[in-house]
Short mmCIF file of C-alpha atoms (C1' of nucleotides) in Angstrom, two decimals:
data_model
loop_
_atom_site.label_atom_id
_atom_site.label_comp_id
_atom_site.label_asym_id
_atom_site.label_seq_id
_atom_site.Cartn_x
_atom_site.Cartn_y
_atom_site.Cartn_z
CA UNK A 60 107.05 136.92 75.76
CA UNK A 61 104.61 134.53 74.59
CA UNK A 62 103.82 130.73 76.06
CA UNK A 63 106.93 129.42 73.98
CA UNK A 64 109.06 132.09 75.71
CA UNK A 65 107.86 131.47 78.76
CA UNK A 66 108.73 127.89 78.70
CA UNK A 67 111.71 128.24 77.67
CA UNK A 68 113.24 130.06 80.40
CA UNK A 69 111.23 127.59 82.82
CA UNK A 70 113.32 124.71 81.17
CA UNK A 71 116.39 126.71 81.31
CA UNK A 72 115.97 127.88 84.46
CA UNK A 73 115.46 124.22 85.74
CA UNK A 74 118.78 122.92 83.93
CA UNK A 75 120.81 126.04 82.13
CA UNK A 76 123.10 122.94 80.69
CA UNK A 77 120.06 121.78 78.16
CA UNK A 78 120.98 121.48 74.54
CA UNK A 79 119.82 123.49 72.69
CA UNK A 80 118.37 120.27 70.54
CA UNK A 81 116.88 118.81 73.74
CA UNK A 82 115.34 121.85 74.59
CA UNK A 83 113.87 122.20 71.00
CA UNK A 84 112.79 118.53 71.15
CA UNK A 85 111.01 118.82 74.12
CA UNK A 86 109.21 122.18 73.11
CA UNK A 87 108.32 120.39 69.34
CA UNK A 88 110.20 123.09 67.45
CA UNK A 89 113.10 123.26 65.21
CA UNK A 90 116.20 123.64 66.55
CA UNK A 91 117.24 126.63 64.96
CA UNK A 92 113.84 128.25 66.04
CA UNK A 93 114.85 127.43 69.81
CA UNK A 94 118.27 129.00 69.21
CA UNK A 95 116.60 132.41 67.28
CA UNK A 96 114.71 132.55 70.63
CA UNK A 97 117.00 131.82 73.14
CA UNK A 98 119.32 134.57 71.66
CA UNK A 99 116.31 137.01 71.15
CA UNK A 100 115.68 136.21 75.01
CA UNK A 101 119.45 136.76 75.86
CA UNK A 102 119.68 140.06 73.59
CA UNK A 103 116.83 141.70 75.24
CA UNK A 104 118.18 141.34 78.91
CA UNK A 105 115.37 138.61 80.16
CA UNK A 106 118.30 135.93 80.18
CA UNK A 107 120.92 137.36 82.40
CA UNK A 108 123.51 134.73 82.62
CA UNK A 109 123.77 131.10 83.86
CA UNK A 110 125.56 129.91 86.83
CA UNK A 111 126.32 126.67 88.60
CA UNK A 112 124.82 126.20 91.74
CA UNK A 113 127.78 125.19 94.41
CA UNK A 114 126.86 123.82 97.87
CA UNK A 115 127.95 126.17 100.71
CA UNK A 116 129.65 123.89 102.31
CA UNK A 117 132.38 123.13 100.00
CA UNK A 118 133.20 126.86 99.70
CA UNK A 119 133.68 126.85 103.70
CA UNK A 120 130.33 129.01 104.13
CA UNK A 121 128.87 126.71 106.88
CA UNK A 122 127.01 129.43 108.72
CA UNK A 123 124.55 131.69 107.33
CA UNK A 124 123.75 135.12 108.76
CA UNK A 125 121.26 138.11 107.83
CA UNK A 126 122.43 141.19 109.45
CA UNK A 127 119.48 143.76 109.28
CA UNK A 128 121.56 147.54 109.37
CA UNK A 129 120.59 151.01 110.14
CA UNK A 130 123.15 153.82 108.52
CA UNK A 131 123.34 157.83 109.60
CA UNK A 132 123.12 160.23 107.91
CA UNK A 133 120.27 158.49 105.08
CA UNK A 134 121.91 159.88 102.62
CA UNK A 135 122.12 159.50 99.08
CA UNK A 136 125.92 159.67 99.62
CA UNK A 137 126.10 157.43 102.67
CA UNK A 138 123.60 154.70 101.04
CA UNK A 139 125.69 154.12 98.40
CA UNK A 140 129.30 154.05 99.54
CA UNK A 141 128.08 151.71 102.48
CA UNK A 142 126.36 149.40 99.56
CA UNK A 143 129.40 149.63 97.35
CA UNK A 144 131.55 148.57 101.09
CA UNK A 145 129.80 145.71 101.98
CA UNK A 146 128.82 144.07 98.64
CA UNK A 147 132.77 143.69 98.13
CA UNK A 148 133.51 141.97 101.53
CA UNK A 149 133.95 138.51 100.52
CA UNK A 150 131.28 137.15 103.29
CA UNK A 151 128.63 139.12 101.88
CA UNK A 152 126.56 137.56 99.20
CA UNK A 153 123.70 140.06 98.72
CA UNK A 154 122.87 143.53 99.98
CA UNK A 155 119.24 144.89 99.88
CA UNK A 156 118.71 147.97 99.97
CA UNK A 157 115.28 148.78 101.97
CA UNK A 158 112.22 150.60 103.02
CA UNK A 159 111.17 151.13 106.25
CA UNK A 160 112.56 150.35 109.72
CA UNK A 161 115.99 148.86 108.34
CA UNK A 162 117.93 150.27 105.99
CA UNK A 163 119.75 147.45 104.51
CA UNK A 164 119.96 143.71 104.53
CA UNK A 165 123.35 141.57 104.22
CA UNK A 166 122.95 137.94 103.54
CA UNK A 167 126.93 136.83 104.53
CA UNK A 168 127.95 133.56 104.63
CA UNK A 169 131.24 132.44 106.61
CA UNK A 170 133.34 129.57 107.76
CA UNK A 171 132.14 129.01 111.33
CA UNK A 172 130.70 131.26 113.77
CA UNK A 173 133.67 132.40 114.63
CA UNK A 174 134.16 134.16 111.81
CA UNK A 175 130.79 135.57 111.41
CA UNK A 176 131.91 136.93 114.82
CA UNK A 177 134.69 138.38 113.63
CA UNK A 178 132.88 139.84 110.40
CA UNK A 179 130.28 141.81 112.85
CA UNK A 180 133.21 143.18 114.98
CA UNK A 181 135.81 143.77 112.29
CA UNK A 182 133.65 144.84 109.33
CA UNK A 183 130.88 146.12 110.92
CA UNK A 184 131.31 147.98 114.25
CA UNK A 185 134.02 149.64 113.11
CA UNK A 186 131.99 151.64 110.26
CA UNK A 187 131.05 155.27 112.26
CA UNK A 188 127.71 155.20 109.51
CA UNK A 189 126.61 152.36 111.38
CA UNK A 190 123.51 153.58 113.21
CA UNK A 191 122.96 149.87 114.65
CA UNK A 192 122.52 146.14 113.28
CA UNK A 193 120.90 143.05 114.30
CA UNK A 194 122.16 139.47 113.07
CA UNK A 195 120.14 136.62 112.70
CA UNK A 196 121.81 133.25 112.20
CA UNK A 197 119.84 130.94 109.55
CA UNK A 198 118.89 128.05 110.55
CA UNK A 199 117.61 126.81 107.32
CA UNK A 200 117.23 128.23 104.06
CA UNK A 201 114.32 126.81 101.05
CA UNK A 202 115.16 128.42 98.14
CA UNK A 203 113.04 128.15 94.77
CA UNK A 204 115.84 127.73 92.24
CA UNK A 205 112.97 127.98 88.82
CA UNK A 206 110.89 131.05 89.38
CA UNK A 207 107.60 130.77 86.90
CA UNK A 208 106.16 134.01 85.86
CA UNK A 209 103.45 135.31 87.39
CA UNK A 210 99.85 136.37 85.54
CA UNK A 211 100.03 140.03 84.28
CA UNK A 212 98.91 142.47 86.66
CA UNK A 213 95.92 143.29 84.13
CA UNK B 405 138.79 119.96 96.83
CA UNK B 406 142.48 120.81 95.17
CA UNK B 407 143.44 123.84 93.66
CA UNK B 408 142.12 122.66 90.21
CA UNK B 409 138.39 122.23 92.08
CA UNK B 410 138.01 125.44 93.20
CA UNK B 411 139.28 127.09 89.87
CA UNK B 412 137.00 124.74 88.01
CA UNK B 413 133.85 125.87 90.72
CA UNK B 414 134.49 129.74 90.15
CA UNK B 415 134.37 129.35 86.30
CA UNK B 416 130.82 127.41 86.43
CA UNK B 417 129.54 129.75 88.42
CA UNK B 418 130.55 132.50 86.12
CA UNK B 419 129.58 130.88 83.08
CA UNK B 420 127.88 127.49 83.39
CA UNK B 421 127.27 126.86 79.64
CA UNK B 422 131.12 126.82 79.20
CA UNK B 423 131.87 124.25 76.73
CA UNK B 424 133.81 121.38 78.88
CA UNK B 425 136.94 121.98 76.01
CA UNK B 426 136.98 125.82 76.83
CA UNK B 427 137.38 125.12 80.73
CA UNK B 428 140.02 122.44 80.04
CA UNK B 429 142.13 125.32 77.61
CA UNK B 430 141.62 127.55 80.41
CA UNK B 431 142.40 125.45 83.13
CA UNK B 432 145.57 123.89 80.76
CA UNK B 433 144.28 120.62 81.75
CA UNK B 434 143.08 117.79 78.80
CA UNK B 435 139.18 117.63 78.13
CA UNK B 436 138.11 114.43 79.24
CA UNK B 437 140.04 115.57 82.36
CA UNK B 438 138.04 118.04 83.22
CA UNK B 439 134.80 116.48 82.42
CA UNK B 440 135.89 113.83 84.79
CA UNK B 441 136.58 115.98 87.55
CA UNK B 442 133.35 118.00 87.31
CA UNK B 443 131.32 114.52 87.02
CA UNK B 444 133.31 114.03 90.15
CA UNK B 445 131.99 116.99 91.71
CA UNK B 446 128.38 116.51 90.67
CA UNK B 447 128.56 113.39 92.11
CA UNK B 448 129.80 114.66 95.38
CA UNK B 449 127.21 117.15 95.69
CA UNK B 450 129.41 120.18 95.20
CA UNK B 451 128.04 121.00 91.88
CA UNK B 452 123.88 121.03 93.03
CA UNK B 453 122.76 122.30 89.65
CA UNK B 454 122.71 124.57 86.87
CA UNK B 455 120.02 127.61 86.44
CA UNK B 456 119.44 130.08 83.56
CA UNK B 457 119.41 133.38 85.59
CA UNK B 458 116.03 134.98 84.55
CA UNK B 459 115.16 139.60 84.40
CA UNK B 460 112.46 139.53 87.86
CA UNK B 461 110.30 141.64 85.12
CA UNK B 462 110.22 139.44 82.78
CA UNK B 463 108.76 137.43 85.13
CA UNK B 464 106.42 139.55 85.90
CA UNK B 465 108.02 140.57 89.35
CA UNK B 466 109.17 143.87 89.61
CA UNK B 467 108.35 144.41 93.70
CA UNK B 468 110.50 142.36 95.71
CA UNK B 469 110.15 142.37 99.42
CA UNK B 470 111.49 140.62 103.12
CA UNK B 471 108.99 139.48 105.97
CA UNK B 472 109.89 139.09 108.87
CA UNK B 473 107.73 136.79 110.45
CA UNK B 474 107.12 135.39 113.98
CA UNK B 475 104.75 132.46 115.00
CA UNK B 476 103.24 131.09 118.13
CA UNK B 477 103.59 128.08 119.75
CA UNK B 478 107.27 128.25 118.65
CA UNK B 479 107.46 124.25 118.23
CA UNK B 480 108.54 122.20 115.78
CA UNK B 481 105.50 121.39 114.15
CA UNK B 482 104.41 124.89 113.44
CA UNK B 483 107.67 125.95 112.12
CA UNK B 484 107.84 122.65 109.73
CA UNK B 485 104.38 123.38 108.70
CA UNK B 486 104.71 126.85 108.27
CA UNK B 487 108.09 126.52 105.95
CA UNK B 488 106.13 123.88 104.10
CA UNK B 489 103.26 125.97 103.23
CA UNK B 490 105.09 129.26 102.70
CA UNK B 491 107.84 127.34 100.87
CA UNK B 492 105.12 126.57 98.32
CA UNK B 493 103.30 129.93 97.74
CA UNK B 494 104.25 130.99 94.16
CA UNK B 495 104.99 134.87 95.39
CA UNK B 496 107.79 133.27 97.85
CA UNK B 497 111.23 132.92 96.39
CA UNK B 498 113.35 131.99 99.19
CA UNK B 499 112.02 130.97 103.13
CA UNK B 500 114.77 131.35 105.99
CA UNK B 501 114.33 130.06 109.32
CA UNK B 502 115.97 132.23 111.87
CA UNK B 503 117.51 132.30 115.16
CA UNK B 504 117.12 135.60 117.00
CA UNK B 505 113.87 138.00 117.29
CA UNK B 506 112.11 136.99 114.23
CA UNK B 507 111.22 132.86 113.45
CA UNK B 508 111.36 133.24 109.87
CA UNK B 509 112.43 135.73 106.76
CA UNK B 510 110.35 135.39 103.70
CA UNK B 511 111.96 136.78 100.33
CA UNK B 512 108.72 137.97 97.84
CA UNK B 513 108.70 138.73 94.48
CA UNK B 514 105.51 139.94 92.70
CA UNK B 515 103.80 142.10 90.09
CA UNK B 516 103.20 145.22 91.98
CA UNK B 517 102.33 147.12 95.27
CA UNK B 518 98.96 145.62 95.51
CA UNK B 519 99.75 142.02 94.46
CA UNK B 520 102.36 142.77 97.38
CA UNK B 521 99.24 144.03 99.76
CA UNK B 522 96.90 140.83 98.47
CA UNK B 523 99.75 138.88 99.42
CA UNK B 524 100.06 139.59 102.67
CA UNK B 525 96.68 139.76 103.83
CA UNK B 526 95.26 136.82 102.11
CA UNK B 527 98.51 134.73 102.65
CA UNK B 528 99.80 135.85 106.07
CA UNK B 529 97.29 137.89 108.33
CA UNK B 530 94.93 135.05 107.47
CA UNK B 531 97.06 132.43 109.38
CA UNK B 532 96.36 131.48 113.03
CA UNK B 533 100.08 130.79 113.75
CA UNK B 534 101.43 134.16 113.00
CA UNK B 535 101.86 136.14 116.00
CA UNK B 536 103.53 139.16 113.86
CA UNK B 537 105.27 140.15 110.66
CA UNK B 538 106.92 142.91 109.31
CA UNK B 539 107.42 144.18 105.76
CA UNK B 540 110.02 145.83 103.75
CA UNK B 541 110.19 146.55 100.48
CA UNK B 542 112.79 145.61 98.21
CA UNK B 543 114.92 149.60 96.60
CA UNK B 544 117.60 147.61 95.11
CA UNK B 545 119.30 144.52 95.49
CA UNK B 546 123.25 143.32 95.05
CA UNK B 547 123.47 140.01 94.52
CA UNK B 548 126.91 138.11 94.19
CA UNK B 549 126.62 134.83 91.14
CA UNK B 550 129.86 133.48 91.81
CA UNK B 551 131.07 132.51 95.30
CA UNK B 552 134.70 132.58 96.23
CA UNK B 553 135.76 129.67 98.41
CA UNK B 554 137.08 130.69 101.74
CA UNK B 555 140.05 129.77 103.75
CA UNK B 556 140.02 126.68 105.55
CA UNK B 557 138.87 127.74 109.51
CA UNK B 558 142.57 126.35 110.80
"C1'" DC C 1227 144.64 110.22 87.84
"C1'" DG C 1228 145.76 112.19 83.48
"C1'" DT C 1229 146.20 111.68 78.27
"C1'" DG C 1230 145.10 111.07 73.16
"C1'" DA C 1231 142.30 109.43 69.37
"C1'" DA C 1232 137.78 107.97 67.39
"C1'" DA C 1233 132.73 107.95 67.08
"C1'" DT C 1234 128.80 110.37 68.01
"C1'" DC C 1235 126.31 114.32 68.74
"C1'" DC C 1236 125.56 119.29 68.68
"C1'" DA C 1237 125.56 124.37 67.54
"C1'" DT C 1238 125.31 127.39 63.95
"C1'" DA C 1239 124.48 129.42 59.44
"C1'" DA C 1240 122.35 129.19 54.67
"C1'" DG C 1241 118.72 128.67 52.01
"C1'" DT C 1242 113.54 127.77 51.44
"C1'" DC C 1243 108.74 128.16 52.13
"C1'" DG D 202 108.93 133.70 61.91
"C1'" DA D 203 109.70 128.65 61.43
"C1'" DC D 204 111.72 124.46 59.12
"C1'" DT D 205 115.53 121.48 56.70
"C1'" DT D 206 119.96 120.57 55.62
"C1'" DA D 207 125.20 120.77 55.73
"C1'" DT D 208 129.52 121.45 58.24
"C1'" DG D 209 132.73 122.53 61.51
"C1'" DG D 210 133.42 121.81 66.18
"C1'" DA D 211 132.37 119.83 70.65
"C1'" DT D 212 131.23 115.98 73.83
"C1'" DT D 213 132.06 111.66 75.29
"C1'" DT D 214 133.95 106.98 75.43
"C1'" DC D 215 137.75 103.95 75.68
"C1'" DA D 216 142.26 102.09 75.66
"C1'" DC D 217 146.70 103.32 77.48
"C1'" DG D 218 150.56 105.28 80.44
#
DNA sequence: CGTGAAATCCATAAGTC
DNA sequence: GACTTATGGATTTCACG
């Protein structure tokens, strides 16, 4: 992971549809030195994949929810057949897993809020693990799209 | 937003560095077809982008965590202010304003347990708007890269 | 709006230093 | 480990149904 490294994924991580000959030109290194590293990056694991980046609203996911959740027993049994649940329901885009006063997090995303509605009452308070949950509608979401590393703890 | 739309969204999302002639063969549509109809969707906005999805330790950012935040006078000032300088703090990956209890969620990423304490008391306690926050670390995460489109609200 | 062919550009693999 | 070159394949444009 030196500085070319590093820049690459920054450039990559900006636009993921780069040629590999742009990319090279704007680093000022052969482009079969870009591509050696690119796949070096992409064997060892530090390039996961690339995806497109849709807008919500053309996949009808209008409203945005995080539902904070507390599960009994905390179990290592419970924990993960509640996480393997949820992350399948198709409203659910992430579950953390956390410390502390909640146990998980579910960012869902739905039609309308009717439907997130529905979710809670059909998905949710039906589940007898279900200790309690909060939702919190999102009003507005920033997210950072190129993450650049951060110094080494040293 | 036809059939052939939504087919040609999922794929992106799974792959975006599909070559445009694989996604036509797949789709069993001609090339220059297909390009035109995801120029079409770029144009419209559906398509926002295209990002290399990057290993958090490679980026040096192996403790994730939420804060919950809550600020004082809740007006629309502070809260545009606040997202603004939050939004722009190199530990912060995502900023969500909220409706409910807490004002705002802040997603962190950083290099450890005490970049994750520095954070949050040179960053957060320091701040004269912030009547409260709460912290959670980050066990595990599920996140979901492609998005299904869901049925129209009817 | 979808198709097919032509020109240009690109990814990839050898071979070299 | 990085560069140069050659080639097979892809992207993209354009004229046409």
């Amino acid at each position: 992971m030196d500085e070319l490294d590093t820049e690459i994924i920054r450039l990559l991580q900006t636009d993921a549809r780069r040629s590999n000959r742009e990319l090279a030109r704007t680093l000022g290194i052969a482009p079969s030195t870009c591509l050696e590293r690119v796949r070096a990056l992409t064997r060892r694991g530090v390039i996961r994949g690339y995806h497109a980046d849709i807008d919500h609203a053309a996949l009808n996911r209008s409203v945005q929810a995080m539902v904070s959740v507390q599960v009994r027993p905390l179990s290592r049994a419970v924990i993960e057949s509640f996480k393997n649940s949820v992350s399948a329901l198709p409203e659910v885009l992430s579950v953390f897993v956390l410390a502390g006063g909640d146990d998980f997090l579910l960012h869902v995303a739905v039609q309308d809020l009717d439907h997130l509605h529905g979710f809670l009452l059909d998905q949710l308070s039906q589940r007898r693990e279900i200790a309690g949950f909060r939702t919190s509608v999102i009003f507005q979401q920033v997210r950072k799209p190129v993450l650049s590393r951060l110094p080494d703890p040293a």
